[in-house]
CSV table of C-alpha atoms in Angstrom, one decimal:
chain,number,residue,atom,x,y,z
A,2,UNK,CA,0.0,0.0,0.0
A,3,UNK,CA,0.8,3.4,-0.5
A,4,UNK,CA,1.3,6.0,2.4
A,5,UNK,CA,3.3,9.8,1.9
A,6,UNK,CA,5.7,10.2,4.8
A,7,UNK,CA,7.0,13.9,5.1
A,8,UNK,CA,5.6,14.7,1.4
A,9,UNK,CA,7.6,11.4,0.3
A,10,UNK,CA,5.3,8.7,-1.2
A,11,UNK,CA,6.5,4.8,0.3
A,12,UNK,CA,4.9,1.5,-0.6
A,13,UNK,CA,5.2,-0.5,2.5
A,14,UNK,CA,3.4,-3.8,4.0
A,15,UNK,CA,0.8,-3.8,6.4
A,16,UNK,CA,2.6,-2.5,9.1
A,17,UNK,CA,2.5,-0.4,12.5
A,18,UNK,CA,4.0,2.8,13.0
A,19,UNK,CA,7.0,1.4,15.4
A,20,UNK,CA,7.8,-1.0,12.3
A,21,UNK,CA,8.0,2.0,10.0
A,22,UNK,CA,10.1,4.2,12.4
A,23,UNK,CA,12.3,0.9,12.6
A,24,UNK,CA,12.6,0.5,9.1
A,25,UNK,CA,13.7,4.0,8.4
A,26,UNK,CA,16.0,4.1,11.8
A,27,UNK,CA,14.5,7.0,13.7
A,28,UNK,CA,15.0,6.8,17.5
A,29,UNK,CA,10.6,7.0,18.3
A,30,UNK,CA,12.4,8.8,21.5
A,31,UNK,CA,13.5,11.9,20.0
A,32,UNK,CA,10.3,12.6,17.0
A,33,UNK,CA,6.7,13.5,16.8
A,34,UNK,CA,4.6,11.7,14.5
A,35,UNK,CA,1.3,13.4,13.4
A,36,UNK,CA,-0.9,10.9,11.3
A,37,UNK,CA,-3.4,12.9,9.0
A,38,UNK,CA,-3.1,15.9,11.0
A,39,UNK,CA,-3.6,14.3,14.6
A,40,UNK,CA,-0.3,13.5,17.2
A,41,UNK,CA,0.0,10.2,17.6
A,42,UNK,CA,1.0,9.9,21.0
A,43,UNK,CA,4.8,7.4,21.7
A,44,UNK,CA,2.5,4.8,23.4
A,45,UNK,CA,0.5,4.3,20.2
A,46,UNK,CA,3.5,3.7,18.0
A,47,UNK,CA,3.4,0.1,18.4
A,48,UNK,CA,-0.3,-0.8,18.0
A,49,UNK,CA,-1.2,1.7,15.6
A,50,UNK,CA,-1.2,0.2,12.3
A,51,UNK,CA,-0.9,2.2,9.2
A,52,UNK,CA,-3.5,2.1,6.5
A,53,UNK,CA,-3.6,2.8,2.7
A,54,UNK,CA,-3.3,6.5,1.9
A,55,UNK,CA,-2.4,7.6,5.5
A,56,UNK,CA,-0.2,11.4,5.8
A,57,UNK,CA,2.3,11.1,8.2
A,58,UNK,CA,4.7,13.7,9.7
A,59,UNK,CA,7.8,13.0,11.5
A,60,UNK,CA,9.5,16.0,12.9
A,61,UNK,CA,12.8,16.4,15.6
A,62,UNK,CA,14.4,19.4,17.1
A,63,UNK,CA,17.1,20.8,15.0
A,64,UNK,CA,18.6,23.9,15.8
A,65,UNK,CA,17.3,27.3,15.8
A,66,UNK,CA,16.3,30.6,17.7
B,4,UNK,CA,25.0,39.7,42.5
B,5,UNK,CA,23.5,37.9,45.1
B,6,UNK,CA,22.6,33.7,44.7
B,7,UNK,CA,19.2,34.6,45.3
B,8,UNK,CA,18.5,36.8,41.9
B,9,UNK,CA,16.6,33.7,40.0
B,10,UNK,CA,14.5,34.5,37.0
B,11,UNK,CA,11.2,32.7,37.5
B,12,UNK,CA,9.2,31.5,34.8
B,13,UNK,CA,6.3,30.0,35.5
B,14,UNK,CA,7.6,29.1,38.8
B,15,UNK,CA,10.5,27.8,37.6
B,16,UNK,CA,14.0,29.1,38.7
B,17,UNK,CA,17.1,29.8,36.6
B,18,UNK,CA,20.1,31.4,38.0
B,19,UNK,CA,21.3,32.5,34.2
B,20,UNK,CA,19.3,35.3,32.4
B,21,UNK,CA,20.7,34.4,29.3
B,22,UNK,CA,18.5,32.1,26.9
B,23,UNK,CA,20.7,31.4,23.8
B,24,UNK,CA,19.5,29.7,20.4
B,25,UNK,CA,21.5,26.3,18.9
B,26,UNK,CA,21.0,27.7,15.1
B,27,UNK,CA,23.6,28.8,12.4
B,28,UNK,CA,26.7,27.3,14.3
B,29,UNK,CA,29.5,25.9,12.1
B,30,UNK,CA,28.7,22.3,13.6
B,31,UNK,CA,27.6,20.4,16.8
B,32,UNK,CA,30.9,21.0,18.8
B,33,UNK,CA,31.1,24.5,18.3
B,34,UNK,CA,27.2,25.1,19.6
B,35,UNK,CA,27.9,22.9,22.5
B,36,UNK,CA,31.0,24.7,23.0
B,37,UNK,CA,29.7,28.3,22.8
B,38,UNK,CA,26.1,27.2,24.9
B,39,UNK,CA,28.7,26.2,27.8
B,40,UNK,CA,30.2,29.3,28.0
B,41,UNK,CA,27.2,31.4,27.4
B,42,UNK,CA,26.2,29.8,31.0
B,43,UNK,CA,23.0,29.5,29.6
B,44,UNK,CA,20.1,27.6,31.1
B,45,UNK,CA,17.4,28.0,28.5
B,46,UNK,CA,18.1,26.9,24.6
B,47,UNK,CA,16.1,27.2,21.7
B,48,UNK,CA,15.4,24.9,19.4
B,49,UNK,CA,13.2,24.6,15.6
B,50,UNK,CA,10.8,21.9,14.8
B,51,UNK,CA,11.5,20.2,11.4
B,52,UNK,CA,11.0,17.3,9.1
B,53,UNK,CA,13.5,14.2,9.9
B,54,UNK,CA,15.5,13.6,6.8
B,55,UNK,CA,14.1,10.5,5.8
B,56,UNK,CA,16.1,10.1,2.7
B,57,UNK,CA,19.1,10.6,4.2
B,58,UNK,CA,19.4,9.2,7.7
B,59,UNK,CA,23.5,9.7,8.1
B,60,UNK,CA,22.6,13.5,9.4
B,61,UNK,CA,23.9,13.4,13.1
B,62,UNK,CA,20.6,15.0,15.1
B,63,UNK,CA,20.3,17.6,17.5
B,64,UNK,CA,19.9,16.1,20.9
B,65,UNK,CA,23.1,13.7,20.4
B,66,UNK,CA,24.5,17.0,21.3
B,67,UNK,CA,22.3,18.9,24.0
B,68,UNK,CA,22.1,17.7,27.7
B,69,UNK,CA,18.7,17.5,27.6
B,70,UNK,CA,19.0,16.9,32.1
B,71,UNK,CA,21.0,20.5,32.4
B,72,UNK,CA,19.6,22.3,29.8
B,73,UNK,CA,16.1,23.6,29.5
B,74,UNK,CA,14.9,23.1,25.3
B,75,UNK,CA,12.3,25.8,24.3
B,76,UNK,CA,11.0,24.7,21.0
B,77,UNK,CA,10.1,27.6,18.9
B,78,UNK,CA,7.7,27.8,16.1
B,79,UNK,CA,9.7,29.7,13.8
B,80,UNK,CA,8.5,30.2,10.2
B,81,UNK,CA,5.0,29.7,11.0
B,82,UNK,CA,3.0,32.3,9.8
B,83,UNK,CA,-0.8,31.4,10.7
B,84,UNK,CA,-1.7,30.9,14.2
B,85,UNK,CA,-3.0,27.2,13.2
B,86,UNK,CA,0.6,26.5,11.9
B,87,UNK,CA,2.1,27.8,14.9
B,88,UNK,CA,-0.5,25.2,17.6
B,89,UNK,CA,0.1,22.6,15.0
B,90,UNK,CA,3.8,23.1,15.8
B,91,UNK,CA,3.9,22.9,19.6
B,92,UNK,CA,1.6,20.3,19.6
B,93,UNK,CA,4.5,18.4,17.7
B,94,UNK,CA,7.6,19.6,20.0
B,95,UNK,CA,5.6,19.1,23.1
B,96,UNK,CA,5.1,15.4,21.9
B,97,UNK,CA,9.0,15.2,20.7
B,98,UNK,CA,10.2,17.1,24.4
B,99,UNK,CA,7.7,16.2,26.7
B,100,UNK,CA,7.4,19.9,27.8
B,101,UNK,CA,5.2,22.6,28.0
B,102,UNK,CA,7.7,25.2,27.8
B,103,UNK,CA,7.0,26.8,24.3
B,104,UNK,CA,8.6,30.1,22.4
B,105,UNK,CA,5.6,30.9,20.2
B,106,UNK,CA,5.9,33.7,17.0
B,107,UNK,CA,3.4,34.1,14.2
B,108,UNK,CA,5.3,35.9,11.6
B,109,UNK,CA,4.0,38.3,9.6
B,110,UNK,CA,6.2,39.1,7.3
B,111,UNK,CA,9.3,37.3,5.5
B,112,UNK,CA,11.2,40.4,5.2
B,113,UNK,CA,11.3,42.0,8.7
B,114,UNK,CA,10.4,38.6,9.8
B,115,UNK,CA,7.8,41.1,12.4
B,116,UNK,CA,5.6,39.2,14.4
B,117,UNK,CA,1.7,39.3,13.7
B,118,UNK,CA,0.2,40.4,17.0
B,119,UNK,CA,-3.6,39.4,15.9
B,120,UNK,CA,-2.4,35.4,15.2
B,121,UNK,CA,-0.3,35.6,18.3
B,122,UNK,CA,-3.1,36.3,20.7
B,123,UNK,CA,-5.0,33.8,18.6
B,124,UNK,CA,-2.4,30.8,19.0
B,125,UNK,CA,-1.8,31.7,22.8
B,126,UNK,CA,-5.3,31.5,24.0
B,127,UNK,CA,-5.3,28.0,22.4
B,128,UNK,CA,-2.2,26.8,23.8
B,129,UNK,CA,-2.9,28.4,26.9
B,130,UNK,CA,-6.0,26.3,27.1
B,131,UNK,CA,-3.9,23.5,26.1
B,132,UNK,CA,-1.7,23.3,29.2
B,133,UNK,CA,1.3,24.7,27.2
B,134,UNK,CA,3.8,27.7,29.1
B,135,UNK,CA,3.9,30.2,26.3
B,136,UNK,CA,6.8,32.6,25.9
B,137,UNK,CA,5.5,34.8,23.2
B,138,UNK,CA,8.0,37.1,20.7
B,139,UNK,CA,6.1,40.2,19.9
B,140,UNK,CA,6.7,43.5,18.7
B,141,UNK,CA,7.6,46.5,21.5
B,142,UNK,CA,4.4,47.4,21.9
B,143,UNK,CA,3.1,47.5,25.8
B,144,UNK,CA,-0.7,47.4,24.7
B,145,UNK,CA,-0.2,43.6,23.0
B,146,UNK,CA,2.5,42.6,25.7
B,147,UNK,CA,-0.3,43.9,28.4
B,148,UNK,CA,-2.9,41.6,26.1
B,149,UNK,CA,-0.3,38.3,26.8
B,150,UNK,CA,0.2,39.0,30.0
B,151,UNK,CA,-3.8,39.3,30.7
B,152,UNK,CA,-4.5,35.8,28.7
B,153,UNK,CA,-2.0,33.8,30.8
B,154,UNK,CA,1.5,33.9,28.7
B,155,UNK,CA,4.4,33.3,31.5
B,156,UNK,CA,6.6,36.0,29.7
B,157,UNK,CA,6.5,38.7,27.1
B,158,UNK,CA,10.0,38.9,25.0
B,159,UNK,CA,9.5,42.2,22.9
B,160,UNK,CA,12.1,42.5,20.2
B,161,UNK,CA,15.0,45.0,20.3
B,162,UNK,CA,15.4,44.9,16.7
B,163,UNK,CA,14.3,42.6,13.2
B,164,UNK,CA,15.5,38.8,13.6
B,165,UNK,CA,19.0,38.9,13.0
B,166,UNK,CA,19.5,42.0,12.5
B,167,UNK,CA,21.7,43.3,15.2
B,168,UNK,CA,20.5,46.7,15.3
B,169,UNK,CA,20.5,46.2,19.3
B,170,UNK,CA,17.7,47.9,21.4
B,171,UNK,CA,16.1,50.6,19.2
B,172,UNK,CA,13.4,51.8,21.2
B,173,UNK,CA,14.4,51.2,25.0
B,174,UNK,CA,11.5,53.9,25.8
B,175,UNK,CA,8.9,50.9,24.7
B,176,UNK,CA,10.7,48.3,27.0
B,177,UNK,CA,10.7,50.7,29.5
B,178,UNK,CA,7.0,51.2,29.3
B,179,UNK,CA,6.3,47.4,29.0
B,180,UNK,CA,8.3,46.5,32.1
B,181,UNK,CA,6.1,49.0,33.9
B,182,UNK,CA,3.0,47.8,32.3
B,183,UNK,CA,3.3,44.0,33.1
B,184,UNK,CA,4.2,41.8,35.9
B,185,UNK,CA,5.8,38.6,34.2
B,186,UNK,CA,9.1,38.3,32.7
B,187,UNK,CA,10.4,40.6,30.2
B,188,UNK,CA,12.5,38.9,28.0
B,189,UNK,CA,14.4,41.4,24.8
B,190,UNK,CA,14.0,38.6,22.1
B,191,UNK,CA,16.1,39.5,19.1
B,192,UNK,CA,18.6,42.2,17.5
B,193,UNK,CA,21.2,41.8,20.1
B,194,UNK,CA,24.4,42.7,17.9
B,195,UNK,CA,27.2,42.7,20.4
B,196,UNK,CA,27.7,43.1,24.5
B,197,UNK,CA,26.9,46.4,25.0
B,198,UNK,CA,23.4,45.8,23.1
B,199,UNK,CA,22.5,43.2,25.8
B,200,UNK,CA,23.7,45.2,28.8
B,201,UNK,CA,21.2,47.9,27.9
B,202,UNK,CA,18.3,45.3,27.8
B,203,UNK,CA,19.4,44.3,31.2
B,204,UNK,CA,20.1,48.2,32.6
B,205,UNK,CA,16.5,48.8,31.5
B,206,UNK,CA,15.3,46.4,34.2
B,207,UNK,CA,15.0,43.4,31.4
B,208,UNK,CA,14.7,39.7,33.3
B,209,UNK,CA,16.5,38.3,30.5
B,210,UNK,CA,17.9,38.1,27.2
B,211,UNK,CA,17.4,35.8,24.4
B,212,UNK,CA,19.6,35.8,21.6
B,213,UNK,CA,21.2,33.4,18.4
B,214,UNK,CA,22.8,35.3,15.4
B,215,UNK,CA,24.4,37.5,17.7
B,216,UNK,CA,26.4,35.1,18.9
B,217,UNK,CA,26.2,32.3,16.3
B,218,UNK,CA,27.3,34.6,13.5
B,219,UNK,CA,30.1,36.4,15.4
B,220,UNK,CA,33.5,35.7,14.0
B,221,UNK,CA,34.0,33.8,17.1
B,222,UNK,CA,30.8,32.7,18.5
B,223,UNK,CA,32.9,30.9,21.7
B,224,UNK,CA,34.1,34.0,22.5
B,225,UNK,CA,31.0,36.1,22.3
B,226,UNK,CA,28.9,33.6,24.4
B,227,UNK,CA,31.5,34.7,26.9
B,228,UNK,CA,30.9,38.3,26.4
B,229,UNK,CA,27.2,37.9,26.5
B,230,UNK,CA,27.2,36.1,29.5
B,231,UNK,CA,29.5,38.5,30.8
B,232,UNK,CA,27.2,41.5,29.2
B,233,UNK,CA,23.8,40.3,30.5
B,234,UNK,CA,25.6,39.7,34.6
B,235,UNK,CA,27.2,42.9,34.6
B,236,UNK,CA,23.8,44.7,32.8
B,237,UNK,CA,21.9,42.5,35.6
B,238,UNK,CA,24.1,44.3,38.6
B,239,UNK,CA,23.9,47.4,36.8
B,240,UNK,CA,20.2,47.3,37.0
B,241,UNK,CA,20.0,46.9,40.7
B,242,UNK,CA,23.0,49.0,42.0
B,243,UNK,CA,20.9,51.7,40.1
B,244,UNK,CA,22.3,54.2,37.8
B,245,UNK,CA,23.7,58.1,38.5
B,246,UNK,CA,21.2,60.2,36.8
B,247,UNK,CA,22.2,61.5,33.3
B,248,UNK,CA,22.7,65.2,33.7
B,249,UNK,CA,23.8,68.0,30.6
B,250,UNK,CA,26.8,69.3,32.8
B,251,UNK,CA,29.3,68.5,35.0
B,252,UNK,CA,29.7,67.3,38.4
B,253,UNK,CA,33.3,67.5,40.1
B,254,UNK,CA,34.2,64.6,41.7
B,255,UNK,CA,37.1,66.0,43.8
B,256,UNK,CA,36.3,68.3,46.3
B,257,UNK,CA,36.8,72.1,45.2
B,258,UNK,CA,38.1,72.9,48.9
B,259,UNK,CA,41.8,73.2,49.3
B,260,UNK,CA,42.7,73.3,46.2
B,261,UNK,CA,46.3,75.1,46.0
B,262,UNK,CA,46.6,79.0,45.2
């Protein structure tokens, strides 16, 4: 299925969101994940599975002022 | 200066009054470096996309002491008060803080903030839990509006983003640090030393800055003057100034002078 992560379109399995930020290896510590618009909250990564179509945002701190 | 002159912020304590940004450094080590001997508490930090094409990008936070330092996410480049909730939503999910530096730009030139959106965003977060420090323009009437909605701080600029023009209208600040009771925090333009000394003569509780540091020649060596700058502003501030006067005042006595 298709999903867009940060504006990039991915084909992936049926998969959760943990698996993805595995897959792509981004510490789930350190990011926020917004799925279609909403914050998915740390504890959800792992039972939340991703479906086809779904907009997800993964952001960090970098620096700024 | 005695141990006891802490800047509160929402009732928390910090013994530095200088808040000092991590962007526009050469690399990691040299922020790190320069955020040390700025003796700042307080950093700021951007919320952004994680490079997913490219995952060999060292991040952020390998670099911060997250346990001594305090992050205050920013929402920098957000121009719409729904951009800039959607933002700390996001960092208090990635920080797990409430501590927020909101601005709602208005403009990409002067990079001004947009007072109306502001207020807008602030109520919201407000609601929301979140500790809003808001940037905002030098104006006492929309610093008196932040203060009266529940932000923890005002930080009014001394000058355009990056600018380094220092503190151009130290009449406003004035008038804002008599108009509201939370922190006052100058929030941009701060050039050089002497430009952050002045916020802190005027009775300023502290002084956030980035360029001015990160885009000195060298930026190790002015996080030491600015820590230096904001202390001896700070202690300047409370031993309270001679009044400015047109003429002159001796200061040896006149009697027995030799004839």
């Amino acid at each position: 299925m298709e999903i867009t992560v940060n504006g990039e379109q991915k084909i992936v399995e049926s998969i959760s969101m943990l698996n993805l930020l595995e897959s792509m290896n981004i510490d789930s510590r350190r990011v926020a994940v917004e799925l279609n618009l909403e914050i998915l909250p740390k504890r959800e990564y792992a039972t939340t599975m991703l479906n086809e179509g779904d907009k997800i945002e993964i952001v960090h701190f970098v620096g700024g002022g | 200066m005695s141990n006891s002159d802490k800047l509160v912020i929402a009732g928390r304590e910090f013994t530095s009054r200088l808040m000092v940004g991590t962007g526009k450094y050469a690399d990691f080590q040299q922020m790190v470096k320069a955020i040390e001997v700025s003796g700042a508490e307080i950093v700021t930090v951007a919320v952004r996309r994680v490079n997913i094409s490219d995952r060999s990008k060292e991040s952020l936070l390998d670099y911060l002491d997250t346990g001594r330092y305090t992050l205050l996410p920013n929402t920098a480049g957000c121009y719409t008060a729904e951009d800039a909730i959607r933002t700390c939503r996001l960092a208090r999910e990635a920080g797990l803080s409430d501590f927020v530096k909101l601005e709602v730009l208005g403009d990409e030139k002067t990079l001004f903030p947009d007072n109306e959106e502001l207020l807008k965003a602030a109520k919201v977060l407000i609601k929301e839990g979140f500790t809003v420090l808001p940037y905002t323009t030098d104006d006492p009437i929309v610093c008196k509006k932040l203060e009266d909605i529940g932000c923890a701080a005002v930080m009014p600029l001394g000058a355009p983003i990056g600018s380094g023009l220092g503190i151009r209208n130290p009449y406003n600040i004035r008038i804002i640090l008599e108009t509201v009771k939370v922190p006052v925090i100058v929030d941009a333009g701060v050039g050089t030393a002497s430009d952050a000394a002045i916020a802190m003569e005027l009775g300023c509780h502290g002084v956030l800055m980035n360029t001015g540091i990160a885009g000195a020649k060298d930026p190790i060596a002015m996080a030491e003057a600015m820590n230096l700058a904001v202390r001896a502003g700070r202690l300047a501030y409370q031993a309270g100034r001679i009044p400015k006067k047109l003429y002159a005042t001796a200061s040896s006595p006149v009697e027995g002078i030799i004839e």
